[in-house]
PDB file of C-alpha atoms in Angstrom:
ATOM      1  CA  MET G   1      23.241 -20.009 -14.764  1.00 50.00           C
ATOM      2  CA  THR G   2      25.841 -17.433 -13.741  1.00 50.00           C
ATOM      3  CA  SER G   3      29.311 -18.451 -14.894  1.00 49.00           C
ATOM      4  CA  PRO G   4      31.997 -19.009 -12.228  1.00 48.00           C
ATOM      5  CA  ALA G   5      34.162 -16.323 -13.805  1.00 45.00           C
ATOM      6  CA  SER G   6      31.546 -13.668 -13.073  1.00 54.00           C
ATOM      7  CA  LEU G   7      31.397 -14.366  -9.326  1.00 60.00           C
ATOM      8  CA  GLU G   8      33.512 -11.418  -8.272  1.00 69.00           C
ATOM      9  CA  GLY G   9      31.772 -10.271  -5.099  1.00 80.00           C
ATOM     10  CA  PRO G  10      29.937 -11.823  -2.137  1.00 84.00           C
ATOM     11  CA  LEU G  11      26.549 -10.759  -3.514  1.00 90.00           C
ATOM     12  CA  ASP G  12      27.347 -12.298  -6.907  1.00 91.00           C
ATOM     13  CA  ARG G  13      28.291 -15.570  -5.235  1.00 92.00           C
ATOM     14  CA  ALA G  14      25.204 -15.569  -3.006  1.00 93.00           C
ATOM     15  CA  PHE G  15      22.903 -15.038  -5.986  1.00 91.00           C
ATOM     16  CA  ALA G  16      24.729 -17.758  -7.902  1.00 93.00           C
ATOM     17  CA  VAL G  17      24.132 -20.215  -5.046  1.00 94.00           C
ATOM     18  CA  LEU G  18      20.428 -19.330  -4.936  1.00 92.00           C
ATOM     19  CA  GLU G  19      20.115 -19.617  -8.715  1.00 89.00           C
ATOM     20  CA  PHE G  20      21.789 -23.012  -8.739  1.00 92.00           C
ATOM     21  CA  VAL G  21      19.713 -24.463  -5.888  1.00 91.00           C
ATOM     22  CA  ALA G  22      16.473 -23.037  -7.333  1.00 86.00           C
ATOM     23  CA  GLY G  23      17.217 -24.672 -10.666  1.00 83.00           C
ATOM     24  CA  GLN G  24      17.605 -28.189  -9.291  1.00 84.00           C
ATOM     25  CA  LEU G  25      14.894 -30.839  -9.120  1.00 76.00           C
ATOM     26  CA  LYS G  26      16.280 -32.317  -5.907  1.00 85.00           C
ATOM     27  CA  ALA G  27      18.127 -31.187  -2.810  1.00 89.00           C
ATOM     28  CA  VAL G  28      21.840 -30.535  -3.309  1.00 92.00           C
ATOM     29  CA  SER G  29      24.873 -30.736  -1.031  1.00 94.00           C
ATOM     30  CA  ALA G  30      27.361 -28.021  -0.191  1.00 94.00           C
ATOM     31  CA  ALA G  31      29.995 -29.972  -2.108  1.00 94.00           C
ATOM     32  CA  GLU G  32      27.823 -30.022  -5.244  1.00 95.00           C
ATOM     33  CA  ILE G  33      27.259 -26.272  -4.958  1.00 94.00           C
ATOM     34  CA  ALA G  34      30.977 -25.610  -4.495  1.00 94.00           C
ATOM     35  CA  LYS G  35      31.975 -27.827  -7.424  1.00 94.00           C
ATOM     36  CA  THR G  36      29.388 -26.413  -9.841  1.00 94.00           C
ATOM     37  CA  LEU G  37      30.190 -22.792  -9.019  1.00 93.00           C
ATOM     38  CA  ASP G  38      33.948 -23.369  -8.733  1.00 93.00           C
ATOM     39  CA  LEU G  39      34.001 -22.100  -5.159  1.00 93.00           C
ATOM     40  CA  PRO G  40      36.291 -23.189  -2.335  1.00 93.00           C
ATOM     41  CA  LEU G  41      34.295 -25.493  -0.061  1.00 94.00           C
ATOM     42  CA  PRO G  42      34.750 -23.237   3.020  1.00 93.00           C
ATOM     43  CA  THR G  43      33.418 -20.293   0.983  1.00 93.00           C
ATOM     44  CA  ALA G  44      30.418 -22.334  -0.133  1.00 93.00           C
ATOM     45  CA  HIS G  45      29.708 -23.373   3.456  1.00 94.00           C
ATOM     46  CA  ARG G  46      29.887 -19.753   4.629  1.00 94.00           C
ATOM     47  CA  LEU G  47      27.550 -18.536   1.889  1.00 95.00           C
ATOM     48  CA  ILE G  48      25.092 -21.370   2.496  1.00 94.00           C
ATOM     49  CA  GLY G  49      25.120 -20.676   6.240  1.00 94.00           C
ATOM     50  CA  ASN G  50      24.335 -17.000   5.694  1.00 93.00           C
ATOM     51  CA  LEU G  51      21.538 -17.786   3.248  1.00 94.00           C
ATOM     52  CA  GLU G  52      20.112 -20.451   5.551  1.00 93.00           C
ATOM     53  CA  ALA G  53      20.130 -18.037   8.496  1.00 93.00           C
ATOM     54  CA  ARG G  54      18.047 -15.622   6.427  1.00 92.00           C
ATOM     55  CA  GLY G  55      15.516 -18.255   5.367  1.00 91.00           C
ATOM     56  CA  LEU G  56      16.571 -18.151   1.715  1.00 91.00           C
ATOM     57  CA  LEU G  57      17.875 -21.729   1.823  1.00 93.00           C
ATOM     58  CA  GLN G  58      16.873 -24.575   4.114  1.00 92.00           C
ATOM     59  CA  ARG G  59      17.920 -28.165   4.691  1.00 92.00           C
ATOM     60  CA  ALA G  60      15.788 -30.898   3.205  1.00 88.00           C
ATOM     61  CA  ALA G  61      14.129 -32.768   6.047  1.00 85.00           C
ATOM     62  CA  GLY G  62      16.467 -35.276   7.684  1.00 85.00           C
ATOM     63  CA  THR G  63      19.435 -34.506   5.410  1.00 90.00           C
ATOM     64  CA  ARG G  64      22.453 -32.233   5.065  1.00 90.00           C
ATOM     65  CA  ARG G  65      21.323 -31.206   1.587  1.00 92.00           C
ATOM     66  CA  TYR G  66      19.699 -27.919   0.646  1.00 92.00           C
ATOM     67  CA  VAL G  67      16.572 -26.622  -1.078  1.00 89.00           C
ATOM     68  CA  VAL G  68      15.150 -23.117  -1.444  1.00 88.00           C
ATOM     69  CA  GLY G  69      13.869 -21.609   1.788  1.00 87.00           C
ATOM     70  CA  ASN G  70      10.376 -20.396   2.576  1.00 82.00           C
ATOM     71  CA  LYS G  71      11.384 -16.727   2.507  1.00 86.00           C
ATOM     72  CA  LEU G  72      12.800 -17.138  -0.984  1.00 85.00           C
ATOM     73  CA  VAL G  73       9.593 -18.826  -2.167  1.00 79.00           C
ATOM     74  CA  VAL G  74       7.503 -15.950  -0.783  1.00 76.00           C
ATOM     75  CA  LEU G  75       9.852 -13.371  -2.303  1.00 81.00           C
ATOM     76  CA  ALA G  76       9.686 -15.114  -5.687  1.00 77.00           C
ATOM     77  CA  GLY G  77       5.882 -15.064  -5.571  1.00 71.00           C
ATOM     78  CA  LYS G  78       5.797 -11.365  -4.677  1.00 74.00           C
ATOM     79  CA  THR G  79       8.313 -10.564  -7.417  1.00 76.00           C
ATOM     80  CA  ILE G  80       6.320 -12.372 -10.105  1.00 71.00           C
ATOM     81  CA  GLY G  81       3.115 -10.794  -8.857  1.00 67.00           C
ATOM     82  CA  SER G  82       4.646  -7.320  -9.010  1.00 69.00           C
ATOM     83  CA  ALA G  83       5.944  -7.942 -12.530  1.00 67.00           C
ATOM     84  CA  PHE G  84       2.486  -8.882 -13.786  1.00 67.00           C
ATOM     85  CA  ARG G  85       0.852  -5.824 -12.241  1.00 63.00           C
ATOM     86  CA  SER G  86       2.629  -3.448 -14.601  1.00 68.00           C
ATOM     87  CA  ALA G  87       0.515  -1.176 -16.809  1.00 69.00           C
ATOM     88  CA  ARG G  88       1.667  -2.889 -20.004  1.00 75.00           C
ATOM     89  CA  ARG G  89       0.764  -6.368 -18.857  1.00 78.00           C
ATOM     90  CA  HIS G  90      -2.493  -5.219 -17.283  1.00 82.00           C
ATOM     91  CA  ALA G  91      -3.399  -3.795 -20.701  1.00 86.00           C
ATOM     92  CA  VAL G  92      -2.848  -7.237 -22.259  1.00 88.00           C
ATOM     93  CA  LEU G  93      -5.165  -8.691 -19.631  1.00 89.00           C
ATOM     94  CA  GLN G  94      -7.782  -6.012 -20.335  1.00 90.00           C
ATOM     95  CA  ASN G  95      -7.613  -6.689 -24.070  1.00 92.00           C
ATOM     96  CA  VAL G  96      -8.092 -10.454 -23.826  1.00 93.00           C
ATOM     97  CA  ALA G  97     -10.920 -10.001 -21.290  1.00 92.00           C
ATOM     98  CA  ALA G  98     -12.649  -7.640 -23.708  1.00 92.00           C
ATOM     99  CA  GLU G  99     -12.087 -10.035 -26.623  1.00 92.00           C
ATOM    100  CA  ILE G 100     -13.675 -13.028 -24.927  1.00 92.00           C
ATOM    101  CA  GLY G 101     -16.148 -11.015 -22.875  1.00 90.00           C
ATOM    102  CA  GLU G 102     -15.344 -12.675 -19.545  1.00 90.00           C
ATOM    103  CA  GLN G 103     -13.290 -12.017 -16.429  1.00 87.00           C
ATOM    104  CA  CYS G 104      -9.653 -13.004 -16.886  1.00 91.00           C
ATOM    105  CA  GLU G 105      -7.088 -13.453 -14.152  1.00 91.00           C
ATOM    106  CA  ILE G 106      -3.380 -14.117 -13.721  1.00 90.00           C
ATOM    107  CA  GLY G 107      -2.474 -16.637 -11.039  1.00 90.00           C
ATOM    108  CA  ILE G 108       0.751 -17.949  -9.574  1.00 87.00           C
ATOM    109  CA  VAL G 109       1.452 -20.838  -7.203  1.00 86.00           C
ATOM    110  CA  ARG G 110       2.799 -20.051  -3.752  1.00 81.00           C
ATOM    111  CA  SER G 111       3.122 -22.595  -0.928  1.00 76.00           C
ATOM    112  CA  ASN G 112       0.892 -25.089  -2.767  1.00 83.00           C
ATOM    113  CA  LEU G 113      -1.912 -22.573  -3.254  1.00 86.00           C
ATOM    114  CA  VAL G 114      -2.978 -20.669  -6.349  1.00 89.00           C
ATOM    115  CA  VAL G 115      -2.716 -16.928  -5.625  1.00 86.00           C
ATOM    116  CA  TYR G 116      -4.229 -14.414  -8.045  1.00 85.00           C
ATOM    117  CA  VAL G 117      -2.122 -11.322  -8.738  1.00 83.00           C
ATOM    118  CA  ASP G 118      -4.245  -9.443 -11.291  1.00 85.00           C
ATOM    119  CA  SER G 119      -7.717  -9.681 -12.799  1.00 85.00           C
ATOM    120  CA  VAL G 120     -10.016  -7.793 -15.148  1.00 86.00           C
ATOM    121  CA  ARG G 121     -13.799  -7.992 -14.927  1.00 78.00           C
ATOM    122  CA  VAL G 122     -15.814  -6.986 -17.987  1.00 71.00           C
ATOM    123  CA  THR G 123     -19.308  -8.056 -16.924  1.00 60.00           C
ATOM    124  CA  ALA G 124     -21.400  -7.749 -13.799  1.00 53.00           C
ATOM    125  CA  PRO G 125     -20.165 -10.215 -11.145  1.00 51.00           C
ATOM    126  CA  GLN G 126     -21.648 -13.678 -11.578  1.00 49.00           C
ATOM    127  CA  GLY G 127     -20.406 -16.852  -9.946  1.00 48.00           C
ATOM    128  CA  LEU G 128     -16.756 -17.144  -8.929  1.00 52.00           C
ATOM    129  CA  GLN G 129     -14.577 -14.021  -8.941  1.00 55.00           C
ATOM    130  CA  PHE G 130     -10.809 -14.459  -8.579  1.00 55.00           C
ATOM    131  CA  ASP G 131      -9.670 -11.057  -7.312  1.00 56.00           C
ATOM    132  CA  PRO G 132      -6.018 -10.167  -6.625  1.00 51.00           C
ATOM    133  CA  GLY G 133      -4.881 -11.637  -3.333  1.00 52.00           C
ATOM    134  CA  ASN G 134      -7.435 -14.446  -3.346  1.00 64.00           C
ATOM    135  CA  GLY G 135      -6.154 -17.996  -2.927  1.00 74.00           C
ATOM    136  CA  ALA G 136      -7.480 -21.315  -4.208  1.00 88.00           C
ATOM    137  CA  PRO G 137      -6.448 -25.000  -4.024  1.00 92.00           C
ATOM    138  CA  LEU G 138      -4.222 -26.630  -6.620  1.00 94.00           C
ATOM    139  CA  HIS G 139      -6.287 -29.740  -7.305  1.00 95.00           C
ATOM    140  CA  CYS G 140      -9.520 -28.053  -8.431  1.00 95.00           C
ATOM    141  CA  THR G 141      -8.302 -24.998 -10.349  1.00 95.00           C
ATOM    142  CA  SER G 142      -7.007 -24.760 -13.903  1.00 96.00           C
ATOM    143  CA  THR G 143      -3.886 -22.861 -12.820  1.00 95.00           C
ATOM    144  CA  GLY G 144      -3.134 -25.508 -10.215  1.00 95.00           C
ATOM    145  CA  LYS G 145      -3.508 -28.258 -12.786  1.00 97.00           C
ATOM    146  CA  ILE G 146      -1.092 -26.555 -15.169  1.00 96.00           C
ATOM    147  CA  TYR G 147       1.466 -26.035 -12.413  1.00 94.00           C
ATOM    148  CA  MET G 148       1.334 -29.671 -11.323  1.00 95.00           C
ATOM    149  CA  SER G 149       1.269 -31.011 -14.886  1.00 96.00           C
ATOM    150  CA  LEU G 150       4.578 -29.311 -15.675  1.00 93.00           C
ATOM    151  CA  LEU G 151       6.394 -30.857 -12.735  1.00 91.00           C
ATOM    152  CA  PRO G 152       8.636 -33.866 -13.436  1.00 89.00           C
ATOM    153  CA  ALA G 153       6.662 -37.105 -13.126  1.00 92.00           C
ATOM    154  CA  ARG G 154       8.085 -38.183  -9.752  1.00 90.00           C
ATOM    155  CA  ALA G 155       7.697 -34.751  -8.189  1.00 89.00           C
ATOM    156  CA  ARG G 156       4.164 -34.512  -9.590  1.00 93.00           C
ATOM    157  CA  GLU G 157       3.096 -37.823  -8.102  1.00 94.00           C
ATOM    158  CA  LYS G 158       4.709 -37.040  -4.755  1.00 91.00           C
ATOM    159  CA  LEU G 159       2.883 -33.703  -4.566  1.00 92.00           C
ATOM    160  CA  VAL G 160      -0.492 -35.097  -5.608  1.00 95.00           C
ATOM    161  CA  ARG G 161      -0.333 -37.876  -3.049  1.00 94.00           C
ATOM    162  CA  ALA G 162       0.696 -35.401  -0.341  1.00 92.00           C
ATOM    163  CA  LEU G 163      -2.057 -32.849  -1.019  1.00 92.00           C
ATOM    164  CA  ALA G 164      -5.029 -32.645   1.309  1.00 90.00           C
ATOM    165  CA  MET G 165      -7.629 -32.665  -1.454  1.00 94.00           C
ATOM    166  CA  GLU G 166     -10.839 -31.270  -0.017  1.00 94.00           C
ATOM    167  CA  ARG G 167     -14.070 -31.973  -1.881  1.00 95.00           C
ATOM    168  CA  HIS G 168     -15.681 -28.623  -2.755  1.00 95.00           C
ATOM    169  CA  THR G 169     -18.400 -29.946  -5.095  1.00 96.00           C
ATOM    170  CA  GLU G 170     -19.555 -33.343  -6.325  1.00 96.00           C
ATOM    171  CA  ARG G 171     -17.233 -32.844  -9.320  1.00 96.00           C
ATOM    172  CA  THR G 172     -14.068 -32.157  -7.321  1.00 96.00           C
ATOM    173  CA  ILE G 173     -11.370 -34.705  -8.137  1.00 97.00           C
ATOM    174  CA  VAL G 174     -10.084 -36.101  -4.853  1.00 96.00           C
ATOM    175  CA  ASP G 175      -8.722 -39.459  -6.050  1.00 97.00           C
ATOM    176  CA  PRO G 176      -4.941 -39.147  -6.575  1.00 96.00           C
ATOM    177  CA  ASP G 177      -4.806 -41.639  -9.446  1.00 97.00           C
ATOM    178  CA  ARG G 178      -7.589 -39.882 -11.326  1.00 97.00           C
ATOM    179  CA  LEU G 179      -5.981 -36.482 -10.788  1.00 97.00           C
ATOM    180  CA  LEU G 180      -2.625 -37.800 -12.015  1.00 97.00           C
ATOM    181  CA  ALA G 181      -4.322 -39.023 -15.199  1.00 97.00           C
ATOM    182  CA  VAL G 182      -5.911 -35.596 -15.719  1.00 97.00           C
ATOM    183  CA  LEU G 183      -2.541 -33.914 -15.180  1.00 97.00           C
ATOM    184  CA  GLU G 184      -0.927 -36.144 -17.802  1.00 96.00           C
ATOM    185  CA  GLU G 185      -3.647 -35.117 -20.260  1.00 96.00           C
ATOM    186  CA  THR G 186      -3.140 -31.467 -19.289  1.00 97.00           C
ATOM    187  CA  ARG G 187       0.585 -31.700 -19.903  1.00 95.00           C
ATOM    188  CA  GLY G 188      -0.006 -33.014 -23.401  1.00 95.00           C
ATOM    189  CA  ALA G 189      -2.759 -30.532 -24.241  1.00 96.00           C
ATOM    190  CA  GLY G 190      -0.876 -27.445 -23.032  1.00 95.00           C
ATOM    191  CA  TRP G 191      -3.885 -25.994 -21.220  1.00 97.00           C
ATOM    192  CA  ALA G 192      -6.252 -26.951 -18.409  1.00 97.00           C
ATOM    193  CA  ARG G 193      -9.999 -26.884 -17.741  1.00 97.00           C
ATOM    194  CA  THR G 194     -12.128 -27.275 -14.640  1.00 96.00           C
ATOM    195  CA  ASN G 195     -15.730 -28.454 -14.660  1.00 96.00           C
ATOM    196  CA  GLU G 196     -17.505 -27.076 -11.576  1.00 96.00           C
ATOM    197  CA  GLU G 197     -14.734 -28.518  -9.414  1.00 96.00           C
ATOM    198  CA  PHE G 198     -14.159 -25.588  -7.040  1.00 94.00           C
ATOM    199  CA  VAL G 199     -17.524 -23.816  -7.091  1.00 91.00           C
ATOM    200  CA  LYS G 200     -20.748 -25.390  -8.314  1.00 93.00           C
ATOM    201  CA  GLY G 201     -22.018 -23.694 -11.454  1.00 93.00           C
ATOM    202  CA  VAL G 202     -18.632 -22.272 -12.500  1.00 92.00           C
ATOM    203  CA  VAL G 203     -16.296 -23.657 -15.173  1.00 95.00           C
ATOM    204  CA  GLY G 204     -12.902 -22.340 -16.180  1.00 95.00           C
ATOM    205  CA  CYS G 205      -9.717 -22.802 -18.116  1.00 97.00           C
ATOM    206  CA  ALA G 206      -6.141 -21.528 -18.091  1.00 97.00           C
ATOM    207  CA  VAL G 207      -2.977 -21.483 -20.178  1.00 97.00           C
ATOM    208  CA  PRO G 208       0.652 -21.181 -19.026  1.00 96.00           C
ATOM    209  CA  ILE G 209       2.691 -17.963 -19.165  1.00 93.00           C
ATOM    210  CA  LYS G 210       6.329 -18.928 -19.557  1.00 90.00           C
ATOM    211  CA  ALA G 211       9.627 -17.084 -19.391  1.00 84.00           C
ATOM    212  CA  PRO G 212      11.749 -17.034 -22.561  1.00 81.00           C
ATOM    213  CA  ASP G 213      13.685 -20.054 -21.237  1.00 80.00           C
ATOM    214  CA  GLY G 214      10.471 -22.066 -20.834  1.00 85.00           C
ATOM    215  CA  THR G 215      10.130 -21.687 -17.053  1.00 86.00           C
ATOM    216  CA  LEU G 216       6.511 -21.450 -15.891  1.00 89.00           C
ATOM    217  CA  LEU G 217       5.917 -17.991 -14.407  1.00 88.00           C
ATOM    218  CA  ALA G 218       2.155 -17.823 -14.013  1.00 90.00           C
ATOM    219  CA  CYS G 219      -1.106 -18.809 -15.685  1.00 94.00           C
ATOM    220  CA  LEU G 220      -3.723 -16.805 -17.529  1.00 95.00           C
ATOM    221  CA  GLY G 221      -7.240 -18.038 -16.926  1.00 94.00           C
ATOM    222  CA  VAL G 222     -10.939 -17.367 -17.182  1.00 94.00           C
ATOM    223  CA  SER G 223     -13.833 -18.362 -14.908  1.00 90.00           C
ATOM    224  CA  VAL G 224     -17.429 -18.233 -16.113  1.00 91.00           C
ATOM    225  CA  PRO G 225     -20.891 -19.389 -14.991  1.00 92.00           C
ATOM    226  CA  VAL G 226     -21.829 -22.662 -16.675  1.00 93.00           C
ATOM    227  CA  ALA G 227     -25.245 -21.162 -17.392  1.00 92.00           C
ATOM    228  CA  ARG G 228     -23.528 -18.862 -19.880  1.00 90.00           C
ATOM    229  CA  VAL G 229     -20.681 -21.050 -21.167  1.00 93.00           C
ATOM    230  CA  SER G 230     -20.645 -24.835 -20.983  1.00 95.00           C
ATOM    231  CA  PHE G 231     -17.569 -26.885 -20.139  1.00 96.00           C
ATOM    232  CA  GLU G 232     -17.304 -27.991 -23.782  1.00 96.00           C
ATOM    233  CA  GLU G 233     -17.561 -24.378 -25.010  1.00 96.00           C
ATOM    234  CA  LEU G 234     -14.440 -23.374 -23.064  1.00 96.00           C
ATOM    235  CA  GLU G 235     -12.499 -24.491 -26.140  1.00 96.00           C
ATOM    236  CA  ARG G 236     -13.306 -21.176 -27.810  1.00 95.00           C
ATOM    237  CA  PHE G 237     -11.259 -19.310 -25.162  1.00 96.00           C
ATOM    238  CA  ARG G 238      -8.125 -21.371 -25.736  1.00 96.00           C
ATOM    239  CA  GLU G 239      -6.589 -19.514 -28.681  1.00 96.00           C
ATOM    240  CA  PRO G 240      -7.273 -15.964 -27.391  1.00 96.00           C
ATOM    241  CA  LEU G 241      -5.761 -16.916 -24.039  1.00 96.00           C
ATOM    242  CA  LEU G 242      -2.718 -18.509 -25.690  1.00 96.00           C
ATOM    243  CA  ARG G 243      -2.138 -15.382 -27.794  1.00 95.00           C
ATOM    244  CA  ALA G 244      -2.351 -13.166 -24.730  1.00 94.00           C
ATOM    245  CA  ALA G 245      -0.038 -15.513 -22.793  1.00 94.00           C
ATOM    246  CA  ARG G 246       2.562 -15.217 -25.545  1.00 92.00           C
ATOM    247  CA  LEU G 247       2.324 -11.419 -25.384  1.00 90.00           C
ATOM    248  CA  LEU G 248       2.760 -11.514 -21.623  1.00 88.00           C
ATOM    249  CA  SER G 249       5.756 -13.799 -22.023  1.00 86.00           C
ATOM    250  CA  ASP G 250       7.304 -11.476 -24.618  1.00 83.00           C
ATOM    251  CA  THR G 251       6.999  -8.450 -22.314  1.00 77.00           C
ATOM    252  CA  ILE G 252       8.040 -10.041 -19.028  1.00 69.00           C
ATOM    253  CA  LEU G 253      11.723  -9.093 -19.347  1.00 60.00           C
ATOM    254  CA  GLN G 254      11.071  -5.661 -20.837  1.00 59.00           C
ATOM    255  CA  VAL G 255      11.498  -2.565 -18.664  1.00 49.00           C
ATOM    256  CA  ASP G 256       8.219  -0.723 -18.052  1.00 49.00           C
ATOM    257  CA  ALA G 257       7.859   3.044 -17.730  1.00 43.00           C
ATOM    258  CA  ASP G 258       4.870   2.860 -15.412  1.00 46.00           C
ATOM    259  CA  PHE G 259       5.840   5.545 -12.966  1.00 39.00           C
ATOM    260  CA  ASP G 260       5.670   9.286 -13.449  1.00 40.00           C
ATOM    261  CA  GLY G 261       8.758  11.226 -12.511  1.00 38.00           C
ATOM    262  CA  ALA G 262       8.450  13.352  -9.393  1.00 36.00           C
TER     263      ALA G 262
END
């Protein structure tokens, strides 16, 4: 969190407000923002009003407390997606895809959907292909399971019970209690698997990519026809994916020289 002493200009203060609100697990009041950031209450109200008008903050339904706005959520998703499309990180994705011999993809969660921001295909297309820009539900994808498993317990249960869980195959988990149990197992295991839950005949798994402070940024996953790799055999992808995820995490804050000078 930005220290109060560093909030010298309006832009510094606005970013500090956004950082504080984004880091909370519940909606916060203007008074809480002002106190935490050591801002005069009128200044906090003015900053919040400007950010709310731009869609970067919004009021929690039926309250005078604030959460991140839809425009900020979209911007965050685009920013993470852009970061993972760098040449260095794409090379990591290419290397792990070549090592395991299957398509690998990087996915993020945006507006309760899994959105894929990069992928590498090493074999002829078979079964499900998660190409950049494609979206998929949370409840029947490995990336979605990881995202939900890492939420605090109350937030996780609230989200699961609010999701419209469509049945895509006979294996799709649509019972909230069963999904919550799977998410608890996923949280403990540190990775997720899906067993023909989104597309019949396709299994998959994913591992988290985290920032240095432990924040979940994205997930690295693989999808493969069950005729070639069984659900049980997905275990062999776990360590290569975890190694690649650590590399991606290590490079996420490094500056890339991906562009040629004009």
